[in-house]
Short mmCIF file of C-alpha atoms and ligand atoms in Angstrom, two decimals:
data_model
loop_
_atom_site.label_atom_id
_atom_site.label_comp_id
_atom_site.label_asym_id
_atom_site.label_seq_id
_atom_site.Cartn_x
_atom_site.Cartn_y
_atom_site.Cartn_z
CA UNK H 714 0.00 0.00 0.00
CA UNK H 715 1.54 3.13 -1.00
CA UNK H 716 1.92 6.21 1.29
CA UNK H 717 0.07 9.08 -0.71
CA UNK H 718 -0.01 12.35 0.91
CA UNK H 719 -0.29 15.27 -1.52
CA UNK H 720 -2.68 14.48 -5.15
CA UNK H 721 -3.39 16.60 -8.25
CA UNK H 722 -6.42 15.95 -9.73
CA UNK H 723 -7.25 17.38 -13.28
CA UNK H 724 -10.53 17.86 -14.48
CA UNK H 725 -11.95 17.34 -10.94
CA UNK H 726 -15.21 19.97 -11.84
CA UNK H 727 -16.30 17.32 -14.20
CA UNK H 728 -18.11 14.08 -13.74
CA UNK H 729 -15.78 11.79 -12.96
CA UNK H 730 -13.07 13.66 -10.99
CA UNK H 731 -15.57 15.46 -8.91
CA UNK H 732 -16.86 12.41 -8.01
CA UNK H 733 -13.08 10.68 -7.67
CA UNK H 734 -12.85 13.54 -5.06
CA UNK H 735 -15.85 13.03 -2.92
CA UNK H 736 -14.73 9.00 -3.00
CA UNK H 737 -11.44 9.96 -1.91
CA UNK H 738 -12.07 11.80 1.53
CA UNK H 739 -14.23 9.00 2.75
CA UNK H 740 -11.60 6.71 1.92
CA UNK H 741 -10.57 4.90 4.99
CA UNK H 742 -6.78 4.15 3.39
CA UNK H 743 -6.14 7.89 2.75
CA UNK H 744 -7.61 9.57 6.18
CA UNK H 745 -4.83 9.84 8.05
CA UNK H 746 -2.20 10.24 5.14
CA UNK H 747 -3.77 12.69 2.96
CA UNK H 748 -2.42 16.45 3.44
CA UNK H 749 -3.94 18.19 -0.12
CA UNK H 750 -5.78 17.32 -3.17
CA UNK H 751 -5.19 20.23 -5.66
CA UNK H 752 -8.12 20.32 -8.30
CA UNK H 753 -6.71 21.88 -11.85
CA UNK H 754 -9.39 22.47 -13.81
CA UNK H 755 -10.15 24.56 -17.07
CA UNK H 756 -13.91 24.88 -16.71
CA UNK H 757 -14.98 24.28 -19.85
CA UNK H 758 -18.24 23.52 -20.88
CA UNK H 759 -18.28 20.23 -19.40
CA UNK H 760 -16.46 21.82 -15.85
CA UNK H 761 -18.96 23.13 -13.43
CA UNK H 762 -17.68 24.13 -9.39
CA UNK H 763 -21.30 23.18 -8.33
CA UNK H 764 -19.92 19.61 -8.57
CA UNK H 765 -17.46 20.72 -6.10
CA UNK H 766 -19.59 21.87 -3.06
CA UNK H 767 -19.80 18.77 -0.76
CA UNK H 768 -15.99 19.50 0.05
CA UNK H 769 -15.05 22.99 -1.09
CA UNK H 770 -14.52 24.13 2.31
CA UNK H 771 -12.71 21.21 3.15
CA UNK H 772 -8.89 22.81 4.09
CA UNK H 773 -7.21 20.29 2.24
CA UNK H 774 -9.26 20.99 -0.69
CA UNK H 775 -7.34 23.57 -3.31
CA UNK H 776 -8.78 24.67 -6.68
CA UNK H 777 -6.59 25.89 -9.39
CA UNK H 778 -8.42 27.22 -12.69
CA UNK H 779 -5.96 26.35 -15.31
CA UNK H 780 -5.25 24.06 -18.31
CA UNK H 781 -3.04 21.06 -18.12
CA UNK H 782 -1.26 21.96 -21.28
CA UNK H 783 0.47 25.24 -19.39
CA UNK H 784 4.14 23.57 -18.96
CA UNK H 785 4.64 26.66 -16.32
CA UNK H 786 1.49 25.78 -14.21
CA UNK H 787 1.60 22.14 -14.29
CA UNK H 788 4.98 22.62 -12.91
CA UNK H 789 4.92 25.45 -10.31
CA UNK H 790 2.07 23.26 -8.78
CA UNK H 791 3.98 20.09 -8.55
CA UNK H 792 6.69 22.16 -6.27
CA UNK H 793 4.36 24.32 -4.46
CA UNK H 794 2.36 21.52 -2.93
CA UNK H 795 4.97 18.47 -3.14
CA UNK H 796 3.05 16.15 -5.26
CA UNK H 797 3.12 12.50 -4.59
CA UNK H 798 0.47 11.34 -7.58
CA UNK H 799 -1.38 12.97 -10.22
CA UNK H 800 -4.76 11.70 -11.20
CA UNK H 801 -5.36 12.83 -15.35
CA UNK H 802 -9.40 13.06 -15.83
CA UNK H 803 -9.10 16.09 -17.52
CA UNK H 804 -10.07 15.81 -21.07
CA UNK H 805 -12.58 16.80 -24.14
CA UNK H 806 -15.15 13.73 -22.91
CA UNK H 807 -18.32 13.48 -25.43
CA UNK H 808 -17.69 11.65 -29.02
CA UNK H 809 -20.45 13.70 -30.79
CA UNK H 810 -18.32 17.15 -30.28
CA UNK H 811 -15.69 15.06 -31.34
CA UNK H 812 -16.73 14.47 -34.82
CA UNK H 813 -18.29 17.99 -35.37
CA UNK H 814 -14.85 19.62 -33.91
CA UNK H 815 -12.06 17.83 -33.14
CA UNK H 816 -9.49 20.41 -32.10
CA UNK H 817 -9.66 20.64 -28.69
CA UNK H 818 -9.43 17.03 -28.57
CA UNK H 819 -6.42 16.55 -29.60
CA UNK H 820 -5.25 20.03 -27.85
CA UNK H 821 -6.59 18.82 -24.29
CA UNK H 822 -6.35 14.93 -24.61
CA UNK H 823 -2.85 14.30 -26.58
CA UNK H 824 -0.84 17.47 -25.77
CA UNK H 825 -2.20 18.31 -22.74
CA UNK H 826 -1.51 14.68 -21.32
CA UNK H 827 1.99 15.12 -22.87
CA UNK H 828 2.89 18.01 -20.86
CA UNK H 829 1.60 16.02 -17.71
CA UNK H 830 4.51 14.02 -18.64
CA UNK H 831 6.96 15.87 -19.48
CA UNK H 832 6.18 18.13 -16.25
CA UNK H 833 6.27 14.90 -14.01
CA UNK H 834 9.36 13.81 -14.69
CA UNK H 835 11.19 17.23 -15.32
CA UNK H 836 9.88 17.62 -11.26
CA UNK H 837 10.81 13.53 -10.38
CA UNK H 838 14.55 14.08 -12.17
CA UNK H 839 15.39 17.65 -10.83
CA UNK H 840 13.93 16.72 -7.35
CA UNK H 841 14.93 13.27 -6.92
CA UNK H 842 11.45 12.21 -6.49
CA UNK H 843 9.07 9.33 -7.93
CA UNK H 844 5.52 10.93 -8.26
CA UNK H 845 3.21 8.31 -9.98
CA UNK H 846 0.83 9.04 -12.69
CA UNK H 847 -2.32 7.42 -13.09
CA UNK H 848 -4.14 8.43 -16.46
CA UNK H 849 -8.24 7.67 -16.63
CA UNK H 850 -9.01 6.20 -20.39
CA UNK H 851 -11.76 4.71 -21.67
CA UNK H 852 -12.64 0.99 -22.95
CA UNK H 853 -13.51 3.14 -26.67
CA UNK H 854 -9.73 2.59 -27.62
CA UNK H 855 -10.07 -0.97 -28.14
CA UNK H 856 -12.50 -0.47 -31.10
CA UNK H 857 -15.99 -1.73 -31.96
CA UNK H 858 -17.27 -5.43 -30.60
CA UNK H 859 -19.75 -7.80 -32.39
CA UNK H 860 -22.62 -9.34 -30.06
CA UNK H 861 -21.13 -12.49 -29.26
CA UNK H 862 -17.02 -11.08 -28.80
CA UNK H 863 -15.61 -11.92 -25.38
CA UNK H 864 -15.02 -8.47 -23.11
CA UNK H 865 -11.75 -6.23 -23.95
CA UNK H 866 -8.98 -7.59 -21.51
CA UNK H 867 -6.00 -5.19 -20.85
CA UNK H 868 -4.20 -7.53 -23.88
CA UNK H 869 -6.38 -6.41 -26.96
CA UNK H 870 -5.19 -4.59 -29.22
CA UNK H 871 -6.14 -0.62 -29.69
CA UNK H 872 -8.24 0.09 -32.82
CA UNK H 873 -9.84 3.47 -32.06
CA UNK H 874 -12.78 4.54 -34.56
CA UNK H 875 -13.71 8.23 -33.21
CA UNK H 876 -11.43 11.36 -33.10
CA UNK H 877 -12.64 11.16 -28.95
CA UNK H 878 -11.40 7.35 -28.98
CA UNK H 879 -8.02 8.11 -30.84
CA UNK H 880 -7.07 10.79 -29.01
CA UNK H 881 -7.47 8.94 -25.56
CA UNK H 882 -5.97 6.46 -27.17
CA UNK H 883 -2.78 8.96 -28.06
CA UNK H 884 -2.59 9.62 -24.35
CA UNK H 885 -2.22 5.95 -23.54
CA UNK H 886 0.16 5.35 -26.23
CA UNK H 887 1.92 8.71 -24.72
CA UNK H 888 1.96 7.49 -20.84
CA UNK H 889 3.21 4.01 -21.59
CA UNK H 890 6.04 5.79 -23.76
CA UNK H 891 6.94 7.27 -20.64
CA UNK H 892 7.22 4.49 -18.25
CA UNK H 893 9.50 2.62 -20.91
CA UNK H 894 11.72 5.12 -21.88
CA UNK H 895 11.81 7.27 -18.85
CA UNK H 896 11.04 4.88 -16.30
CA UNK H 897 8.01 7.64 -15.36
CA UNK H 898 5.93 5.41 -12.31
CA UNK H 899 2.68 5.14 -14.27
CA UNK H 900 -0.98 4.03 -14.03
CA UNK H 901 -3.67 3.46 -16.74
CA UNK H 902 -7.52 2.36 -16.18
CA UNK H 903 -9.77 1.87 -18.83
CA UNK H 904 -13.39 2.20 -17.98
CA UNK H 905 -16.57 1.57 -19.46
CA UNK H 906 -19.39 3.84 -19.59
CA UNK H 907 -19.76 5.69 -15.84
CA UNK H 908 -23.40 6.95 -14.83
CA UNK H 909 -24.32 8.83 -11.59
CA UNK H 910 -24.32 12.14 -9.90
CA UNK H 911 -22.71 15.31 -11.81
CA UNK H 912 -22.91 14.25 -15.25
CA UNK H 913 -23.01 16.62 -18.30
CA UNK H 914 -26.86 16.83 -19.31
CA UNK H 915 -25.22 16.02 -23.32
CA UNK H 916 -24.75 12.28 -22.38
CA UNK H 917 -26.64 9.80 -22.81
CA UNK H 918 -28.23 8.98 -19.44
CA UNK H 919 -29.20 12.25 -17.74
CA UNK H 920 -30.23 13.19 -20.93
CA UNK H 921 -33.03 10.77 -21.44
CA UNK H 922 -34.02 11.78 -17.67
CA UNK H 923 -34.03 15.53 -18.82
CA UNK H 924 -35.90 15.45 -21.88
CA UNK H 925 -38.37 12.22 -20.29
CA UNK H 926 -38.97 15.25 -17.13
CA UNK H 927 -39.72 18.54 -19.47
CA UNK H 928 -41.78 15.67 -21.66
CA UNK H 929 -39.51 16.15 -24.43
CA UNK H 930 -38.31 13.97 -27.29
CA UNK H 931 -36.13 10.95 -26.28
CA UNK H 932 -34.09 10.18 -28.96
CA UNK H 933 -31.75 7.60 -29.62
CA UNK H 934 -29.21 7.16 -32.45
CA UNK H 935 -30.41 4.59 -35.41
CA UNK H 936 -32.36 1.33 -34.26
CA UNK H 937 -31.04 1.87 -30.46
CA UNK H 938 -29.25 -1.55 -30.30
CA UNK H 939 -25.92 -0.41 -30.05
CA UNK H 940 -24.61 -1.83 -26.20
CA UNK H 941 -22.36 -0.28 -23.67
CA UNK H 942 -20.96 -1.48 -20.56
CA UNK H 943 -22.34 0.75 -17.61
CA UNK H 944 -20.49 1.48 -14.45
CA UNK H 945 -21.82 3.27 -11.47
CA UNK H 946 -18.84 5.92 -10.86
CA UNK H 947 -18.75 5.31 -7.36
CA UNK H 948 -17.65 1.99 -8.21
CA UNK H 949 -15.28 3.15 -10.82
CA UNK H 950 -13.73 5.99 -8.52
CA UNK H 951 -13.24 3.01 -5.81
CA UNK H 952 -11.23 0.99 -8.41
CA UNK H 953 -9.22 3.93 -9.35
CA UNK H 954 -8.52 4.25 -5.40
CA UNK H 955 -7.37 0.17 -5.84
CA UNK H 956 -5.05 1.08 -8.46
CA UNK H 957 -3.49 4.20 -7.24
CA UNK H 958 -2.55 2.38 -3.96
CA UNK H 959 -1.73 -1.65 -4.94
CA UNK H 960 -1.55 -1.27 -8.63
CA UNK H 961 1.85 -2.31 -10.51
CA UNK H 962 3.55 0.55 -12.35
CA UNK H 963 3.25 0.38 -16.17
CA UNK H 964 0.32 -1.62 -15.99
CA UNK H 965 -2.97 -0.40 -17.14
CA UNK H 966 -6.33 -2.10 -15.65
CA UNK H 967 -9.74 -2.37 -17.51
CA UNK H 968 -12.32 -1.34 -15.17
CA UNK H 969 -16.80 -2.10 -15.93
CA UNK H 970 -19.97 -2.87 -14.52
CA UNK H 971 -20.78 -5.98 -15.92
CA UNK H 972 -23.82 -4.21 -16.96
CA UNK H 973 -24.30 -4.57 -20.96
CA UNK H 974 -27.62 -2.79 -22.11
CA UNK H 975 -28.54 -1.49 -25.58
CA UNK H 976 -29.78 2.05 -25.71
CA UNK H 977 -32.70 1.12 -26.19
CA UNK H 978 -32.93 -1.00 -23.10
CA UNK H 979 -31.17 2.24 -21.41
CA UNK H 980 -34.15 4.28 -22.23
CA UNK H 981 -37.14 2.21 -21.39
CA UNK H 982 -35.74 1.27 -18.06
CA UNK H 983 -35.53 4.73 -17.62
CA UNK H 984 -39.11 5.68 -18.64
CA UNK H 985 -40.30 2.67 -16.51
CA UNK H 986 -38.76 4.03 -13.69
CA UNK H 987 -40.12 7.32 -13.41
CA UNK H 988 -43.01 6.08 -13.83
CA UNK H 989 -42.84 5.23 -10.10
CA UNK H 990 -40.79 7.98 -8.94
CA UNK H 991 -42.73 11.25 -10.66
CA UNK H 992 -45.47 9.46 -12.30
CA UNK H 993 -46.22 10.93 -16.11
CA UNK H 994 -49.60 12.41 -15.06
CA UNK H 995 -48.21 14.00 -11.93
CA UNK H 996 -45.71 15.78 -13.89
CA UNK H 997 -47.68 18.95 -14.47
CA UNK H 998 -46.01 19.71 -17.70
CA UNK H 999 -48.87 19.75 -20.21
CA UNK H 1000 -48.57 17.19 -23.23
CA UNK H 1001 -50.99 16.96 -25.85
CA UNK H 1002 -49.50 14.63 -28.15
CA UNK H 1003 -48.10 12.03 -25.25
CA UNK H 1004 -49.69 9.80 -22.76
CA UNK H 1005 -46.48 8.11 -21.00
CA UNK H 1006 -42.76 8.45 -20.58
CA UNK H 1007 -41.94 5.44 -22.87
CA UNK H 1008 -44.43 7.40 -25.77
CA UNK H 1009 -41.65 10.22 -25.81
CA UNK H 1010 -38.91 7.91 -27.22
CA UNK H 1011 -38.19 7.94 -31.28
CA UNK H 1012 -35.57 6.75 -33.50
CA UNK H 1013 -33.11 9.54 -35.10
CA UNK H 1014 -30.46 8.93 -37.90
CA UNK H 1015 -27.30 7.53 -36.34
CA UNK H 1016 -23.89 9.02 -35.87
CA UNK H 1017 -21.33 8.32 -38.07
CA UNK H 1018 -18.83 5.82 -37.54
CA UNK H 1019 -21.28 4.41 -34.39
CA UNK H 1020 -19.17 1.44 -32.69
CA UNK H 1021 -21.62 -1.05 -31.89
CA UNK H 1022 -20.62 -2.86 -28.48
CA UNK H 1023 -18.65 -2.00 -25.66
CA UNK H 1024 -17.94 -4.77 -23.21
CA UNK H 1025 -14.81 -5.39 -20.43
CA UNK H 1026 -13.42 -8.05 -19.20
CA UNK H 1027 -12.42 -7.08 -15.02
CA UNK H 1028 -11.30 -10.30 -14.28
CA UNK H 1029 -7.45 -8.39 -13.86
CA UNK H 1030 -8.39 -6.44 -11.17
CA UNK H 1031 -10.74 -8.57 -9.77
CA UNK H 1032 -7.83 -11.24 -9.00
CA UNK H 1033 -4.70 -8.70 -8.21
CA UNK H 1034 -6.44 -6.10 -6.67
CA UNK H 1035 -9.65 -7.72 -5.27
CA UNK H 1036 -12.14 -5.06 -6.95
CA UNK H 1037 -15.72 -5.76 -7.86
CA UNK H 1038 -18.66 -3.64 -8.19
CA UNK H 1039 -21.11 -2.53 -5.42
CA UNK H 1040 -23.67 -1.52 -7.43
CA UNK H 1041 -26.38 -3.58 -9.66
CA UNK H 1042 -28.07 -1.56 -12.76
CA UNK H 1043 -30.85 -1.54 -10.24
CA UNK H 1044 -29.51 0.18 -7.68
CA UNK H 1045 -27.23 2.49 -9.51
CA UNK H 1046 -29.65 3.46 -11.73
CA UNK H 1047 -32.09 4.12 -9.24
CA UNK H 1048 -30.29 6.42 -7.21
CA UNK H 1049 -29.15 8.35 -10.28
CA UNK H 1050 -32.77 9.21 -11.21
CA UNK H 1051 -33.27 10.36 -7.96
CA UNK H 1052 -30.50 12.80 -7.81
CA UNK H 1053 -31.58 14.47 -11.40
CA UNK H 1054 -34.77 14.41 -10.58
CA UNK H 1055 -34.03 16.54 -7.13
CA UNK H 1056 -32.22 18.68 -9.22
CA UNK H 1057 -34.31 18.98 -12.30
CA UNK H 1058 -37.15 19.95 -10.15
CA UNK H 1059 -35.51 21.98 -8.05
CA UNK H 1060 -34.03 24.18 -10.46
CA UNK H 1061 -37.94 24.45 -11.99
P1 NAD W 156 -16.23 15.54 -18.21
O1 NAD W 156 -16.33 16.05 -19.60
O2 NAD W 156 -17.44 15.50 -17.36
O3 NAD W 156 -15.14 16.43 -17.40
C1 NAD W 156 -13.93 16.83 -17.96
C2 NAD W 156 -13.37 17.94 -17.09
O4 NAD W 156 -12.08 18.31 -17.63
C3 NAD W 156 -14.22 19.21 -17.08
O5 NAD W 156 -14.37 19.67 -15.75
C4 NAD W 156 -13.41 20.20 -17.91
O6 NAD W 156 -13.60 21.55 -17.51
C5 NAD W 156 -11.99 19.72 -17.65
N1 NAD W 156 -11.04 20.10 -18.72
C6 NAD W 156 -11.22 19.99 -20.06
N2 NAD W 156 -10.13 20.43 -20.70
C7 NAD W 156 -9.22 20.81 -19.75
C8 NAD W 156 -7.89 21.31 -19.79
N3 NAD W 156 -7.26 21.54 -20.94
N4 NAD W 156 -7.26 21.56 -18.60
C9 NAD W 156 -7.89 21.36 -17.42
N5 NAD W 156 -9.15 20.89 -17.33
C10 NAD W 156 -9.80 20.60 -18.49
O7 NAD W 156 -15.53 14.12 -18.32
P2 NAD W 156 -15.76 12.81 -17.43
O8 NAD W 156 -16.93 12.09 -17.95
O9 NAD W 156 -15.68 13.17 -16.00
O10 NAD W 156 -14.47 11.96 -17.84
C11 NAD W 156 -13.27 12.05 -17.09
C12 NAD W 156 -12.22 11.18 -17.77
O11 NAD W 156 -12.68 9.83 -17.82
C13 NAD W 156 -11.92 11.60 -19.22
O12 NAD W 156 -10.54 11.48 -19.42
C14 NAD W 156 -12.67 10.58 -20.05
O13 NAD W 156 -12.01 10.35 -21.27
C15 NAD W 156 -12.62 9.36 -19.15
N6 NAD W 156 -13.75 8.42 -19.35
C16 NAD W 156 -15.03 8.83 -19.12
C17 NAD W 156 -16.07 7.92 -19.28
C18 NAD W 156 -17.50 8.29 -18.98
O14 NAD W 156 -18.39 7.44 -19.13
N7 NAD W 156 -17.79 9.50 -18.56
C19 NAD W 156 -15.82 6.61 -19.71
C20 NAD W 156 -14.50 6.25 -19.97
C21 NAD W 156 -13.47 7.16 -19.76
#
């Protein structure tokens, strides 16, 4: 177990990280240890400080608004607070901006984890010191899966299909360049598809709860049978704690749910569910033309280049690190509804 006292985390006022932060402090391991956890984020679009408020007042909480690729920030940080890890969830996160723009993809996610890098072990050589990094990826750099494919294990090979997916998988490529050659102490994880608290209203999930609340279109991409792999992010941000404190250096860990659902599926669960929790005729927007949540869903042309199944294979850090999900679809799901639907209606 490794003795962590001082973290960067980038892109912490997003989804993920925000949530990676709220899983650290109630972290048993890291209670006593822990002295800061430095948040370096660019708020973009996608970064929001709301996600932030459960600890902001925490004193070992810090916030930094800045960009990863600033060589001069990324390394005045690392001195200032003595950094033992760095935690890399900033990025460009949703495929669909991906194809329409691809820029700041390959700005944020390939040069931006670059100067990470570079910064890390300018700071490890010049200091004497061996500060870890563990980079977040995604299970989209191993490609597209037909229905009856075993799950991606760490050992398939990458074959990105989206500008999103190849520049993640870049910053893999990038990382693992810098364990070999520099002998940089690094960490990879590559998850499938998180859902919970804090998530940007563009993806898929708290979108269908959005538009299924204002009794808007639901709509899904082509004939909704494309499948993903969904993990609840508590359960991911508890395997990134696994790896960060047992995991082997150069290694990089595939992290899901276990949970594969077509859209489709995604949606009508959904629907179903509120059902129960804010029935359709409760919800006093008026509808004319729809009777139920499920009525709202409809078919739209599909994006290009769709992959058509996600799936992971944990069994790695199952057996080194002794990792397995908490949550069912059932219960993750169900608590996420709740938690956009206290905020949805709140914010009414
Ligand atoms: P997100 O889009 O919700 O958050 C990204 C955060 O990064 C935002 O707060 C944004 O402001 C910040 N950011 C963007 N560019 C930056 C820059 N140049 N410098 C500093 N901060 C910057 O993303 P997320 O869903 O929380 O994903 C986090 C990480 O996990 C990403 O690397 C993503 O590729 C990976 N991942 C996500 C999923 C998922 O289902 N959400 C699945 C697999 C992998």
């Amino acid at each position: 177990m490794r003795n962590i006292e001082n973290i960067i985390v980038t892109g912490a006022s997003g989804f993920i990280g925000s949530n990676f932060i709220k899983n650290l402090l109630e972290d048993q391991n890291f209670g006593k240890d822990l002295k800061t956890i430095t948040n370096i984020d660019k708020l973009t679009y996608a970064g929001d400080r709301e996600n932030n408020l459960d600890y902001e007042n925490n004193p070992k909480y810090n916030f930094i608004n800045g960009d990863i690729c600033d060589q001069d920030l990324i390394s005045s940080l690392l001195k200032e607070f003595d950094v033992d890890v760095i935690i890399n969830f900033a990025a460009e996160s949703h495929v669909d901006n991906s194809i329409e723009s691809p820029d700041e993809f390959i700005q944020t996610n390939i040069f931006g984890t670059f100067n990470l890098l570079r910064c890390l072990q300018e700071f490890n050589s010049s200091l004497n010191k061996s500060a870890i990094i563990l980079h977040v990826s995604t299970d989209e750099v191993f490609g597209s899966l037909k229905l009856n494919d075993p799950g991606f294990t760490e050992k398939n090979s990458y074959k990105p299909n989206s500008p999103y997916s190849a520049s993640k998988a870049s910053s893999d490529h990038l990382v693992q360049a810098w364990h070999k050659t520099y002998g940089l102490p690094t960490l990879i994880t590559n998850c499938s598809n998180n859902y919970g608290p804090n998530q940007n209203f563009e993806k898929l999930i708290p979108k269908i709860i959005k538009c299924a609340v204002n009794k808007e279109e639901i709509t899904i991409y082509g004939d909704g049978k494309n499948i993903r792999d969904w993990l609840y992010v508590d359960d991911h941000c508890k395997g990134i704690i696994k790896v960060l404190l047992e995991g082997k250096f150069g290694e990089t860990y595939n992290i899901g749910g276990k949970n594969e659902i077509s859209n489709i599926e995604i949606a009508k669960i959904i629907c179903n569910l509120l059902e129960n929790a804010y029935p359709f005729d409760k919800n006093p927007i008026k509808s004319n033309l729809y009777n139920s949540y499920e009525g709202l869903i409809s078919f739209v042309s599909d994006r290009l280049g769709h992959d058509f199944r996600y799936s992971i294979d944990p069994s790695k850090i199952e057996k080194d690190l002794d990792w397995y999900p908490e949550e069912t679809f059932e219960t993750g799901i169900t608590k996420t509804i709740s938690w956009y639907l206290e905020k949805l209606i709140k914010n009414d």
